[in-house]
Every structure is written in C-alpha cells, then in structure tokens.
mmCIF file of C-alpha atoms and ligand atoms in Angstrom:
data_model
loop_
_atom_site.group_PDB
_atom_site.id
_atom_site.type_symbol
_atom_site.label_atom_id
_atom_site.label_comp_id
_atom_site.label_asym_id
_atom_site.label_seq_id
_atom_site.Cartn_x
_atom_site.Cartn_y
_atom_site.Cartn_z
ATOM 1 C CA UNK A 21 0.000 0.000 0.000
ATOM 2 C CA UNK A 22 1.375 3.770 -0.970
ATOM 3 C CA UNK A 23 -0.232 5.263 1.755
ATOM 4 C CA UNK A 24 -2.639 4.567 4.486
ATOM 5 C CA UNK A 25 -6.376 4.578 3.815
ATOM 6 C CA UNK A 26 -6.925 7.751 6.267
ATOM 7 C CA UNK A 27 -5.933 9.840 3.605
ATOM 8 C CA UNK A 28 -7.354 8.103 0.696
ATOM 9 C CA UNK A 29 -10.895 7.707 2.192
ATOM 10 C CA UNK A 30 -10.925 11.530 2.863
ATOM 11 C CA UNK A 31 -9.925 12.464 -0.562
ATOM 12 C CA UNK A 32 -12.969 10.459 -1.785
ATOM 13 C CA UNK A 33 -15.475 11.901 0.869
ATOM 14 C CA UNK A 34 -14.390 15.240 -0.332
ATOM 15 C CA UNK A 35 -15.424 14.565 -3.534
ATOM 16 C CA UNK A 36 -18.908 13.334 -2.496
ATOM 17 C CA UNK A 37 -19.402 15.947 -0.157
ATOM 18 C CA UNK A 38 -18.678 18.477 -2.991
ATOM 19 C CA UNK A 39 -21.331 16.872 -4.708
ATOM 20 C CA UNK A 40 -24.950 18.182 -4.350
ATOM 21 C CA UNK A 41 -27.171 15.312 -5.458
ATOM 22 C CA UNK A 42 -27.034 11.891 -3.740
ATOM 23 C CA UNK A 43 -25.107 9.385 -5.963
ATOM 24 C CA UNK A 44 -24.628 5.973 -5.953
ATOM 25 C CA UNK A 45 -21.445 5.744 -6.698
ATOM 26 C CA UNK A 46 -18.716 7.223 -8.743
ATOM 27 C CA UNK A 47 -16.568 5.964 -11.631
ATOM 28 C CA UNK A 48 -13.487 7.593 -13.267
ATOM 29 C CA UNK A 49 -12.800 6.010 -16.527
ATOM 30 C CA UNK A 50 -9.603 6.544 -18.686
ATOM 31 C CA UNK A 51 -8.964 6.316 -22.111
ATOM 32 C CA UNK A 52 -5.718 6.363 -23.798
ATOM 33 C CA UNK A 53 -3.027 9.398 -23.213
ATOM 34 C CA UNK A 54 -3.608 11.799 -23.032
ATOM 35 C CA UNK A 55 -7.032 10.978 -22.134
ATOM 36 C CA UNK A 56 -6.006 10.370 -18.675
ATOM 37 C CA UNK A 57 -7.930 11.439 -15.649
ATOM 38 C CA UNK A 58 -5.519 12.914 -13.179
ATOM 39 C CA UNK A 59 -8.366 12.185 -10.297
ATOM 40 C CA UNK A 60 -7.511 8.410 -10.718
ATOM 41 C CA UNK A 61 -4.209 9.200 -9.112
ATOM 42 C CA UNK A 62 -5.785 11.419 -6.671
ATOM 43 C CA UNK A 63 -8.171 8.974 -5.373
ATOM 44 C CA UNK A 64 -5.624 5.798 -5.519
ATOM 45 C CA UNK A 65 -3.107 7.549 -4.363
ATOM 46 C CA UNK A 66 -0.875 5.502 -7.028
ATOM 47 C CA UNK A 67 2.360 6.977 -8.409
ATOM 48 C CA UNK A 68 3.557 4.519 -11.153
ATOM 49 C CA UNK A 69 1.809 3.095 -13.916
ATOM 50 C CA UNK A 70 -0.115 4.804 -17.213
ATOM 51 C CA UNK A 71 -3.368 2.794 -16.352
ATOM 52 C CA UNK A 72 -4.658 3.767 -19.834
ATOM 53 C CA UNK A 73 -8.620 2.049 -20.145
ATOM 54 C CA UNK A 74 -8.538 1.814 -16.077
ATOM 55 C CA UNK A 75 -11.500 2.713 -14.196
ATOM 56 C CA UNK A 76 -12.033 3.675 -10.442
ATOM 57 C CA UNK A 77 -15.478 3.468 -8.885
ATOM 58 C CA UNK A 78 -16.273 5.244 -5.928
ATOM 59 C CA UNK A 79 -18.590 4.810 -3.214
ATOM 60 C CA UNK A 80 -20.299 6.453 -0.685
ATOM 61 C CA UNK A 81 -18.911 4.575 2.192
ATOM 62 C CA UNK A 82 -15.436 6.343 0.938
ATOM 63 C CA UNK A 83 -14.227 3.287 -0.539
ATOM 64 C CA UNK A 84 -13.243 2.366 -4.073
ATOM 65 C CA UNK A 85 -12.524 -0.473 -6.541
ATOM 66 C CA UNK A 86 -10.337 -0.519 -9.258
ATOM 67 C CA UNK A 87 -10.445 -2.326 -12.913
ATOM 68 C CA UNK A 88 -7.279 -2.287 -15.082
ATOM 69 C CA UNK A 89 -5.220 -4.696 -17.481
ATOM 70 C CA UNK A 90 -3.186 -7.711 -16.610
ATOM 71 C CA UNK A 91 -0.256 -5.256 -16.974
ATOM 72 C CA UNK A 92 -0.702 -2.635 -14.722
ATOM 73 C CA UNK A 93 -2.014 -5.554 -12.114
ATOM 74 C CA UNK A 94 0.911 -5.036 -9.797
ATOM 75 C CA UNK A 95 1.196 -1.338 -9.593
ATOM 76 C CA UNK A 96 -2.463 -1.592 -9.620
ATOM 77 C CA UNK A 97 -2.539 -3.432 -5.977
ATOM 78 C CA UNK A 98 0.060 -0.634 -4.735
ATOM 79 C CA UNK A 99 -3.284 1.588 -3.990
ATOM 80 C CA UNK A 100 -5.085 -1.243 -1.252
ATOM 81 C CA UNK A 101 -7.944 -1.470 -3.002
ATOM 82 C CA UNK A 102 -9.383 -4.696 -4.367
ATOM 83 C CA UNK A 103 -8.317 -4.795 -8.040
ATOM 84 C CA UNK A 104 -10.276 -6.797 -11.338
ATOM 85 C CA UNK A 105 -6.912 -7.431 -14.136
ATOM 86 C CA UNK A 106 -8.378 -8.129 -17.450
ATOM 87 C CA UNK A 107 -6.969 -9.417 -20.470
ATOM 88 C CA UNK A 108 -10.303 -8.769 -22.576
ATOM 89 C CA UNK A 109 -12.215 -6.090 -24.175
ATOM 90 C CA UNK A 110 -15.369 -8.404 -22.905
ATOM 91 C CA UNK A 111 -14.059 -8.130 -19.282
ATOM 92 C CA UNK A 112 -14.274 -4.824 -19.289
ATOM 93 C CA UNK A 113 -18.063 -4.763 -20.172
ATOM 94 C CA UNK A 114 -19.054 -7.478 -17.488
ATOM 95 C CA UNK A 115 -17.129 -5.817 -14.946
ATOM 96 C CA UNK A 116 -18.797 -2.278 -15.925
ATOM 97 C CA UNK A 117 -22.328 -4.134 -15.847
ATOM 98 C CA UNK A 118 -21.896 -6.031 -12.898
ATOM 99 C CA UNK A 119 -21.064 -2.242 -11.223
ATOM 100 C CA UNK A 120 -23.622 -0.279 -12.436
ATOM 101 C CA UNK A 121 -26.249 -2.048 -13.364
ATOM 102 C CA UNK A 122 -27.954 -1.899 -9.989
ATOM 103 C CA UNK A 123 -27.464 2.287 -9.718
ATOM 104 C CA UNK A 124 -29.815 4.928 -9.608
ATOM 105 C CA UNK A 125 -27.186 7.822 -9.904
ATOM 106 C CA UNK A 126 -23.890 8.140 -11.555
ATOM 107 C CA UNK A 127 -21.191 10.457 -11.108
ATOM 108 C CA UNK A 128 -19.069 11.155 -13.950
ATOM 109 C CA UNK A 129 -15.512 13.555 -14.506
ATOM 110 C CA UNK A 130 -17.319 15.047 -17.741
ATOM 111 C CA UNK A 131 -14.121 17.481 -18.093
ATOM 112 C CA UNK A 132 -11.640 13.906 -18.306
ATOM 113 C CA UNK A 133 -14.494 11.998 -19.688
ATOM 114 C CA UNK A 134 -14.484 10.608 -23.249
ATOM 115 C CA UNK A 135 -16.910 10.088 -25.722
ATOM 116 C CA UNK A 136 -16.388 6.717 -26.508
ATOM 117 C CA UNK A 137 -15.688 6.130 -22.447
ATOM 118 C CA UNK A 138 -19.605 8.017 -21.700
ATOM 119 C CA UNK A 139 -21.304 5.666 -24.497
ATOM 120 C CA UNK A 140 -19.262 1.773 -22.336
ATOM 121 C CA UNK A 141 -20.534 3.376 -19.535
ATOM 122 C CA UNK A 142 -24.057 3.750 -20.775
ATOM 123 C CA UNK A 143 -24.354 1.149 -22.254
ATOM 124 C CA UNK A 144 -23.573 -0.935 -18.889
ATOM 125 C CA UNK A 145 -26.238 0.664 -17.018
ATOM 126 C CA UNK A 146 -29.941 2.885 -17.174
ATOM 127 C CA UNK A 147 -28.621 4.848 -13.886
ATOM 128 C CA UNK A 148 -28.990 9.050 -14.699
ATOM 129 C CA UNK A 149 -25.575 10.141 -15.027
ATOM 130 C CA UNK A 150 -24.395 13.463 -12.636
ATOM 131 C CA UNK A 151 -21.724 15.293 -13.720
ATOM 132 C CA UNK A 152 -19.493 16.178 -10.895
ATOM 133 C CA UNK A 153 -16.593 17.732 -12.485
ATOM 134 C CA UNK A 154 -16.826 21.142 -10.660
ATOM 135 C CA UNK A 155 -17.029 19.043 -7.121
ATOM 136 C CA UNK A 156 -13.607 17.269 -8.733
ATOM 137 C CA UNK A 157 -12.441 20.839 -9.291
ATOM 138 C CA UNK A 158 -13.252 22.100 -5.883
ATOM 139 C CA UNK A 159 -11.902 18.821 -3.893
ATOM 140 C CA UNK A 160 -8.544 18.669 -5.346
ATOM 141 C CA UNK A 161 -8.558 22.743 -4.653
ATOM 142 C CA UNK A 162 -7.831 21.855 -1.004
ATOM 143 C CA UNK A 163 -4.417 19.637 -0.690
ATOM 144 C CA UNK A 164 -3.748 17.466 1.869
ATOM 145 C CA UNK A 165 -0.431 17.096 3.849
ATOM 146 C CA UNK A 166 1.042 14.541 1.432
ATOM 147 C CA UNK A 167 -0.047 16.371 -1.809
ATOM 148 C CA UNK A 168 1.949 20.052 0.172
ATOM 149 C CA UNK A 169 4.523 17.172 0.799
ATOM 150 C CA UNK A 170 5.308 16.557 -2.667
ATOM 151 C CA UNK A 171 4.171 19.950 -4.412
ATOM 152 C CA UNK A 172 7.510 21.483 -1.718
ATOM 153 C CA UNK A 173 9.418 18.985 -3.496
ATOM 154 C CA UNK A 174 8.711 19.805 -6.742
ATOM 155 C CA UNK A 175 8.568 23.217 -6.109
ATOM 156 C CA UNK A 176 12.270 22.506 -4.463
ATOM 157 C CA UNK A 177 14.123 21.418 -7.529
ATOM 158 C CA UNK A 178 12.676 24.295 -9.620
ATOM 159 C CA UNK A 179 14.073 27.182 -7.258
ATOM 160 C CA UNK A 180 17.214 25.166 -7.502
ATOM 161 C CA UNK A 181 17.724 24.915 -11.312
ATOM 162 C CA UNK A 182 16.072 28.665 -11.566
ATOM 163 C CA UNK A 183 19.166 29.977 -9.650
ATOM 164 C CA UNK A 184 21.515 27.243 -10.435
ATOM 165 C CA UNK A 185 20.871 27.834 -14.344
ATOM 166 C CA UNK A 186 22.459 31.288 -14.652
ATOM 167 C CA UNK A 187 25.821 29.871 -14.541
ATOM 168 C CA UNK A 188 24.741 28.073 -18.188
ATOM 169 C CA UNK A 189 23.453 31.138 -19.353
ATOM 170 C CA UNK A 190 25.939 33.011 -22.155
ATOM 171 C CA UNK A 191 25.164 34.651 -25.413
ATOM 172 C CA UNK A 192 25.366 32.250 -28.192
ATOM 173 C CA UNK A 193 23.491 28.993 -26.851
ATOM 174 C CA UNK A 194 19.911 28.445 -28.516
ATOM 175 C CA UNK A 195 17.179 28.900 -26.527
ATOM 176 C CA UNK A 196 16.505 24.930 -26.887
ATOM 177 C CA UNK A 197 19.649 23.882 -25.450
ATOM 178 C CA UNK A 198 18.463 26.262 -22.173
ATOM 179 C CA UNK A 199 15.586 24.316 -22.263
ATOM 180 C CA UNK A 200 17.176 20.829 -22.419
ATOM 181 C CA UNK A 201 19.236 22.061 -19.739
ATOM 182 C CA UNK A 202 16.931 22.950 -17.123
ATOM 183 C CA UNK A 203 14.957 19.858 -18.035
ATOM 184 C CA UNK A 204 18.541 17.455 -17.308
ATOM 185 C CA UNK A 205 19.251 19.402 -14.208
ATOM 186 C CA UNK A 206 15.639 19.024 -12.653
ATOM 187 C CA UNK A 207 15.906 15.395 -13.422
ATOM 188 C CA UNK A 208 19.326 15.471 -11.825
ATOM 189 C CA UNK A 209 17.746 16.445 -8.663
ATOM 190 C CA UNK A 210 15.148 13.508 -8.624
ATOM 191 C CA UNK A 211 12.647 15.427 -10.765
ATOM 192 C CA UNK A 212 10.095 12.296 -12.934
ATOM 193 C CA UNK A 213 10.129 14.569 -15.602
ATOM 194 C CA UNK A 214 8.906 18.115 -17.088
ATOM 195 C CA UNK A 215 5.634 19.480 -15.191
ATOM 196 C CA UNK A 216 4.818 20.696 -18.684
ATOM 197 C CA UNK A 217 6.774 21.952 -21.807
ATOM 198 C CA UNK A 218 9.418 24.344 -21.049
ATOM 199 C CA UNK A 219 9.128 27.527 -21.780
ATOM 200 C CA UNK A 220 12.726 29.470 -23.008
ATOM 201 C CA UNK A 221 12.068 31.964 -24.733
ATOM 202 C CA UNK A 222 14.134 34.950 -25.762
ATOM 203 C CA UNK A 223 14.351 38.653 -27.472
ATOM 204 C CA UNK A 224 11.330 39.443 -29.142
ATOM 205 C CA UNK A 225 10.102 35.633 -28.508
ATOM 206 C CA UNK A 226 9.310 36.324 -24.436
ATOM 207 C CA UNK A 227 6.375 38.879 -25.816
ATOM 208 C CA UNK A 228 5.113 35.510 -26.261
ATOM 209 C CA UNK A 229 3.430 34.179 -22.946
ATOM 210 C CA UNK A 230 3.102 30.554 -24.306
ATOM 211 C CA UNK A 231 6.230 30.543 -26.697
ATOM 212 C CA UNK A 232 8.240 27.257 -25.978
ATOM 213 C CA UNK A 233 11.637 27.040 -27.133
ATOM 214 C CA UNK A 234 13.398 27.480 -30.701
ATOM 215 C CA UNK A 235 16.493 28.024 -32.519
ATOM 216 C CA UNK A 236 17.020 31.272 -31.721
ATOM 217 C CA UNK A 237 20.271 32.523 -30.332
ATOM 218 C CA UNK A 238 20.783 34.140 -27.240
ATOM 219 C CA UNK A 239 21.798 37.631 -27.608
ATOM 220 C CA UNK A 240 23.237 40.658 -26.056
ATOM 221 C CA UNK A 241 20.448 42.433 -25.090
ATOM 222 C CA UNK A 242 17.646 40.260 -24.607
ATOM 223 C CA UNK A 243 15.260 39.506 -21.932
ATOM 224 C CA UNK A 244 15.419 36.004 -21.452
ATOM 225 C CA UNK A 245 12.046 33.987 -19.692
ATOM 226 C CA UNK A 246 12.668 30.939 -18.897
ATOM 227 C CA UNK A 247 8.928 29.316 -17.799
ATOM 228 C CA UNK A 248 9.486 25.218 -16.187
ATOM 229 C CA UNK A 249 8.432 23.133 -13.062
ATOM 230 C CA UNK A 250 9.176 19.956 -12.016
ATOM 231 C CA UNK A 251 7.342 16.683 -11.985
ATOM 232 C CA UNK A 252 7.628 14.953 -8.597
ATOM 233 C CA UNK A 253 5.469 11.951 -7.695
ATOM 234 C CA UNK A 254 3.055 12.989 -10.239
ATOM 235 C CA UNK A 255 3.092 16.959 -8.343
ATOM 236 C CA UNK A 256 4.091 19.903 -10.543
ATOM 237 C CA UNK A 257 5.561 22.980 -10.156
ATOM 238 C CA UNK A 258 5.695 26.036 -11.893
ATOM 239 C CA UNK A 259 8.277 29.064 -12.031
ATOM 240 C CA UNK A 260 9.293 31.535 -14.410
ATOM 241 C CA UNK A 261 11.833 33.734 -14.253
ATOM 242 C CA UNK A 262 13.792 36.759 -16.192
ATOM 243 C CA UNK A 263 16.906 37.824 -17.175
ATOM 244 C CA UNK A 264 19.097 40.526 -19.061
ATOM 245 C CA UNK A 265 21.758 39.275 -21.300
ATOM 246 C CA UNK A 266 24.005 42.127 -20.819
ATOM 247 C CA UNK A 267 23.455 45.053 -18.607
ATOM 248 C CA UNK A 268 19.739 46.227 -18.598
ATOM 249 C CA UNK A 269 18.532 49.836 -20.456
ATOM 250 C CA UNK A 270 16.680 52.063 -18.017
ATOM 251 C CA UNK A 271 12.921 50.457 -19.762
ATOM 252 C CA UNK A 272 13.866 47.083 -19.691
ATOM 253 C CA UNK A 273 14.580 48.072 -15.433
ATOM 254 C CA UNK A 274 11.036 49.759 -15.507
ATOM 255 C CA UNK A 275 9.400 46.912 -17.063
ATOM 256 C CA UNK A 276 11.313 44.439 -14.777
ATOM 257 C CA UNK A 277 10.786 46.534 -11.835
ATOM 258 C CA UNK A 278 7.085 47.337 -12.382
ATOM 259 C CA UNK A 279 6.502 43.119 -12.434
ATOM 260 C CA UNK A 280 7.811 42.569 -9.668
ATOM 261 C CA UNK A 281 6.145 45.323 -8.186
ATOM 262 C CA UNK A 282 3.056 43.965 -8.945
ATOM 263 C CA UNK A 283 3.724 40.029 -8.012
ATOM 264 C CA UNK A 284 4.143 42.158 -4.339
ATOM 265 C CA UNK A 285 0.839 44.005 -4.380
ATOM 266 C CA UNK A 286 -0.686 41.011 -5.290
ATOM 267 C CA UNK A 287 0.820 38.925 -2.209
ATOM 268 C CA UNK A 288 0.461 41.116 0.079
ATOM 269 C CA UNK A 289 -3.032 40.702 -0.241
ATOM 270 C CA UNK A 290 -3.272 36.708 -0.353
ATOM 271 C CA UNK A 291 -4.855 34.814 2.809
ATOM 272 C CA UNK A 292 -7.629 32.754 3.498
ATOM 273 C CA UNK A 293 -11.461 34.614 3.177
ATOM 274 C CA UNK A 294 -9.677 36.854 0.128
ATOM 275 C CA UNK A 295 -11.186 36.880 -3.377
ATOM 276 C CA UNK A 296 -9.131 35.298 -6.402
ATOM 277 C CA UNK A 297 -10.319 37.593 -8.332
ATOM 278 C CA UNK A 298 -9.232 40.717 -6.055
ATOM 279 C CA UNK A 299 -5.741 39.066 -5.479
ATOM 280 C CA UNK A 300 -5.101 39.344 -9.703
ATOM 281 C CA UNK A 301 -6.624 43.074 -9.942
ATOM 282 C CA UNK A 302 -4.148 44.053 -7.224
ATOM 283 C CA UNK A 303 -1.289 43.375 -9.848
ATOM 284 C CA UNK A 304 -3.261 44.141 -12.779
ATOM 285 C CA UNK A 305 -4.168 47.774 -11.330
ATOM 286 C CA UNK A 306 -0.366 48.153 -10.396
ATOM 287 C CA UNK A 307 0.355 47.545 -14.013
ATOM 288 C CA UNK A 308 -2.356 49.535 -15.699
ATOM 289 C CA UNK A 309 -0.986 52.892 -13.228
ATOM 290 C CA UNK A 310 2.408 52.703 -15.361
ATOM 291 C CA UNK A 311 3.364 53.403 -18.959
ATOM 292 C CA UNK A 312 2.760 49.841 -19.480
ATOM 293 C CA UNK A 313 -0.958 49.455 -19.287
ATOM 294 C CA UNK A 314 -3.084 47.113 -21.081
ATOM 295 C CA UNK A 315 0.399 44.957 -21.273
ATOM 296 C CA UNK A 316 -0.567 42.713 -18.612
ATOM 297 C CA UNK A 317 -2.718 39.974 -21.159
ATOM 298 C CA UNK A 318 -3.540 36.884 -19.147
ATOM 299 C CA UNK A 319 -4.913 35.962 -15.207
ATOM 300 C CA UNK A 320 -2.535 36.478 -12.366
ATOM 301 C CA UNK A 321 -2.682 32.649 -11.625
ATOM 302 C CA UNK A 322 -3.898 29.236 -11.419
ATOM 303 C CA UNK A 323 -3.932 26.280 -8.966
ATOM 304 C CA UNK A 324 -1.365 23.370 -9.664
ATOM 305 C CA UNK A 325 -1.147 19.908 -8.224
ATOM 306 C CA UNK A 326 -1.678 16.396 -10.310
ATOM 307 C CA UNK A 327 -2.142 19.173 -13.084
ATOM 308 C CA UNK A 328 -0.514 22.046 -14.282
ATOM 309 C CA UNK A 329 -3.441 23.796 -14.851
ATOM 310 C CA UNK A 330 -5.497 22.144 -11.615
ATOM 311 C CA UNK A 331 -8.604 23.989 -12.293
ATOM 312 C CA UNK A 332 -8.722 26.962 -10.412
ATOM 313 C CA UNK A 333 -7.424 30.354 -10.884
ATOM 314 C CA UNK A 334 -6.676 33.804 -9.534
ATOM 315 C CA UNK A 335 -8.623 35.702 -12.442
ATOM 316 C CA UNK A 336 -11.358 38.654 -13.001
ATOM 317 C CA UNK A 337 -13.779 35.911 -14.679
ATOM 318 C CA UNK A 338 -13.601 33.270 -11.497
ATOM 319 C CA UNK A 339 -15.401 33.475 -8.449
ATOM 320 C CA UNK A 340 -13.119 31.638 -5.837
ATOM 321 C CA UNK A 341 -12.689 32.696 -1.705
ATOM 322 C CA UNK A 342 -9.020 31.718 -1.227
ATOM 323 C CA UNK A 343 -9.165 28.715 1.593
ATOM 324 C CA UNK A 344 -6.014 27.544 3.796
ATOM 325 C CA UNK A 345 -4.154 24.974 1.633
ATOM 326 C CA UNK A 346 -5.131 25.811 -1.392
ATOM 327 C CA UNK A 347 -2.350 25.893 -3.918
ATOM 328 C CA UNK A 348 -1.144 29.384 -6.726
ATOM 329 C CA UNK A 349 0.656 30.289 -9.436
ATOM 330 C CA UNK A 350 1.143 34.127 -8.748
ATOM 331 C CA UNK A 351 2.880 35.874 -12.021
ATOM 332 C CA UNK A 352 2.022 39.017 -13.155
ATOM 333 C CA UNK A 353 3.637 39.623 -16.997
ATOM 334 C CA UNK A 354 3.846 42.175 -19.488
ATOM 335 C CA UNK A 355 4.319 41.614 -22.846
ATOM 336 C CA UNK A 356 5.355 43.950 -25.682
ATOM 337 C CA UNK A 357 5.285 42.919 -29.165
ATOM 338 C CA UNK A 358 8.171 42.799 -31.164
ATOM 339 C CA UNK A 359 10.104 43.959 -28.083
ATOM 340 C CA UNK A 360 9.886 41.561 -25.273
ATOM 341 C CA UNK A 361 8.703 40.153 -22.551
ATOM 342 C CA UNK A 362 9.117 39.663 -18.423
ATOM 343 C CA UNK A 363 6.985 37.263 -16.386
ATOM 344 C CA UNK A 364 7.922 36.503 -12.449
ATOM 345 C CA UNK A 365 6.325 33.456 -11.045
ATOM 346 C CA UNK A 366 6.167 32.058 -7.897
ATOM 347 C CA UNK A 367 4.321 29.085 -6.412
ATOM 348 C CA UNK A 368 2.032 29.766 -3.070
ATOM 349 C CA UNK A 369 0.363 27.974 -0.678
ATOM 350 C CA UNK A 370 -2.773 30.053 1.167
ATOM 351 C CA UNK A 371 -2.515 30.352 4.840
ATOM 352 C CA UNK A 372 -4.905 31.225 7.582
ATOM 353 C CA UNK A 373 -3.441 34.927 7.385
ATOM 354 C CA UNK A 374 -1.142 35.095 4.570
ATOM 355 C CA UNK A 375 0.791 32.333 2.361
ATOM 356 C CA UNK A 376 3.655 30.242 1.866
ATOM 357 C CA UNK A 377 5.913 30.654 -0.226
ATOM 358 C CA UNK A 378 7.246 27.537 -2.041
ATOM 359 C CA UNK A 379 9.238 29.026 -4.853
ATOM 360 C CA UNK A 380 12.176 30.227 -2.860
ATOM 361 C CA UNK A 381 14.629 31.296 -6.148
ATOM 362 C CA UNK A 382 16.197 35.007 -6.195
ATOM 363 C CA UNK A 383 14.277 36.743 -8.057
ATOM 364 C CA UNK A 384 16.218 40.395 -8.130
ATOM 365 C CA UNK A 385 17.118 41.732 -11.585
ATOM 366 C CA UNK A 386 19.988 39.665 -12.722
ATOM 367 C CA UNK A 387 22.274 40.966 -15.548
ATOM 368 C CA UNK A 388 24.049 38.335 -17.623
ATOM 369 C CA UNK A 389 27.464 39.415 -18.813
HETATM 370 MN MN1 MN B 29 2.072 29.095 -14.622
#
C-alpha cells in the first residue's frame, strides 16, 4: 500500500461531499493518453503506472474499486484497493455491468471523460448520469499534507535549477539547449520529468506568454524567460523567471521593476477569506498605473497539483474565496510585441493569514554578462 487509507478515504469523501445530489457511486474512466484522468491518481493515491482504459469506482462509504489490465495488475494493488486485471475487451463490459447495473445515480468527470468512455458506460447501465466535475475541481482545490509534501518537493528542484541555471546562461546557446538544460538538471535532482513543456524563450520571442523554445540565439540584449516546473510523484511545479543578457537599459529596469512590483501588491493581499479575483486586480491595477498598461494579457494565476493547470485560478472571470491549503501560481507579466517580454512566477500555498511561499529562487534583476 502507498499510503494509508486515512488519507485516501478523505480524498474520496471530499469529492462526495462536494457533490450536491445523492449518488450511488462514482466511476473515473480513462482512455488512452492523453485521455487520462488525473483524479484516478488522486483517489488511488498511485504513483507509477499509465493505467490507460482503467477505471475507479467510488462509493459512498469512501471506498473504491479498481479495474485495469493484466499489466498494470501489480502497480495496480500498490493503492489497497481490491483490483479486477483483465486481459479482454469483454471483461471490461461485465465488470462495468456487474457495477452499475444496480445504480440509480452516476457520477461522472465530464471534463476527463471521453466520448467513446460516456457511451461503455451507458451502455452498462440505465442509472442518470451526474456530472461532478466542478465538485472534482473544488476537492482537489484543497491539498492534503502529502499532496503540500510533494508539491515542496517539486517546487524545491525548480528554485534550484532557476538559480543554479544562470551559470549556463551566455550569449550564443539556442534557446533549446536552455531548455534541455533545465529539463537534465531538474531530473538530476530527482525530478520524474517536465511538469509541462518548457518555456525558453528569448528577445522578441518572451512577448510571447506561451512561446516554448526554438532556434534562436541568445543575444546581447535580450530579456530572457525561462517558464518550467518539475514533476515529482506525479506533483508539478511552476516558475518563471527573467533575465538581461548584458546590462539592462533604463525600460527594460522599468518593465522588470514594475513586475515585480506587482507580483508584491498582489501577495500582500493573499490569505484565506480573500477573493481570487481581487488578489489578480491588485497586480493588474499596479500595471495599468504605469506606462505599461493594457500589457498585462492573461490571469494572475492558477492552482497546480496532479495538473498544471489544476482547475482553479486567480482571475477577473472566477469566483473563488481563497481557503487555507489551497495551492497558486502568482505571475504578473507584461508583454510587448516585437520587443519583449518579463513574467515573475512564484508558487504559493494560502494560509490562515497570509501564504507560503514555495518558490524560494532570487528573483532580483539579474544581468548576464
Ligand atoms: Mn504558470
């Protein structure tokens, strides 16, 4: 067993109690990658294995059973929950009939749910199907001590490579060998992998918020964003930060300056009972007082965890009261076209009166010469 069933058993009686109607049970049903739901791993707790056509069913008594393939039968046990191995399309559909048949109510991921996964389940059963994919949303909002356990982890190895990196950084590299880089040295430090494509981007490029990485080379002169996080027993982090090749003009100070500036305002104001929505206008009205309004283009954040993107946010269009545990992206950007970009981002965790800071990397205007 991975863990003990304390914690398991209160994930899933989060995610009934987020749930308005009564259900019957619950099943979480994967497809093939990407087609994964990350819930699977939330509710099993399990941290190897691709469990591609797996299913999870939940019940109310906070206890689940899982159905995967002769291969995965092993890892599959890991979570302490009985476990059906098939080796036939045909087992699946008994084992979803046996299940369901009997149910009244459903409750379904809709958000991880595929079509051809919706139509197996139907078939298997004349229960109405809920979907509960906002009471997903809002359980996994909340981590527990092991999930804070792994996201510091994570969120370790990126502060380290963030600071550790500038040492690699010289005119003349592409910005895909930074990126191959940063992904080595987080994997160096016990990172699984990538939390999500990295993001080095340089010159004119880091006006792009979602540029990745190309040929270009690193220049005198340019801002350089580099945007990565580690994977860590399936957690991810998320950090960007920017820096001058050469020795910064006076705008690209004010643009750095007025960033960072803003990522402040913005934390200053983060504890539990705040708005989301009030935490990203702090740093968006900080912005919009300078010469560089309107250049701020995107939310100030979003939650992270088994995802990147976990489902929440600190934006004007979501209505979210920031609780204790809850996990943040904070980075304020602006963007110029043509010019350049600077984004500073820092992972949080909300406290009873303020937040945690996971992220720990300097994060002072750093020249490269
Ligand atoms: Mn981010």
């Amino acid at each position: 067993m991975i863990w003990n069933d304390d914690i398991m058993k209160e994930r899933i009686e989060r995610i009934f109690d987020c749930v308005e109607e009564e259900l019957d049970g619950i099943i979480l049903y994967n497809s093939t990658k990407p087609h994964i739901d990350l819930t699977f791993y939330y509710v099993t707790g399990l941290i190897e294995g691709e469990f591609e056509g797996s299913a999870v069913m939940l019940y109310p008594d906070n206890t689940g059973e899982i159905l995967t393939s002769r291969l995965e039968e092993e890892s599959a046990k890991k979570a302490g929950m009985p476990v059906t191995a098939i080796m036939k399309k045909d087992e699946r559909e008994s084992w979803l009939n046996k299940n369901l048949d009997d149910m009244g109510r459903i409750g379904v991921n809709s958000t991880e749910l595929t079509y051809y996964a919706y139509k197996n389940i139907k078939k298997a059963t004349d229960a109405e199907i809920i979907d509960i994919s906002d009471a997903v949303i809002e359980a996994r909002n909340i981590k527990d001590e092991e999930e804070l356990k792994r996201l510091r982890k994570a969120c370790d190895i990126a502060s380290h490579v963030a600071e550790d990196i500038v040492g690699f950084i010289e005119p003349g590299i592409k910005e895909y060998e930074l990126a191959a880089e940063i992904s080595y040295r987080m994997k160096k430090l016990g990172a699984t992998g990538d939390a999500f494509e990295i993001i080095a981007s340089s010159g004119p490029n880091s006006a792009e918020p979602h540029y990745t990485a190309g040929e270009k080379e690193l220049e005198k002169g340019d801002f350089v964003v580099l945007d990565f996080g580690a994977l860590y027993k399936r957690y991810r982090s998320d950090i960007t930060r920017t820096y001058v090749i050469g020795k910064a003009t006076g705008k690209q100070k004010r643009i750095y300056n007025t960033v960072l500036n803003a990522q402040k305002a913005a934390l200053d104001v983060i504890k539990s009972g705040a708005k989301g929505s009030d935490v990203h206008s702090k740093a968006a009205q900080l912005i919009d007082s300078t010469e560089f309004r309107g250049k701020f283009t995107h939310g100030l954040g979003h939650s992270i965890g088994l995802s990147v993107h976990d489902g929440s946010g600190l934006s004007p269009s979501l209505d979210i009261t920031l609780e204790a545990n809850m996990v943040y992206t904070v980075e304020p950007g602006i963007y110029i076209p043509e010019y350049g970009g600077v984004r500073i981002e820092d992972d949080i965790v909300v406290t009873e009166d303020g937040y945690e800071l996971l992220t720990d990397a300097d994060k002072e205007l750093t020249e490269i010469n």
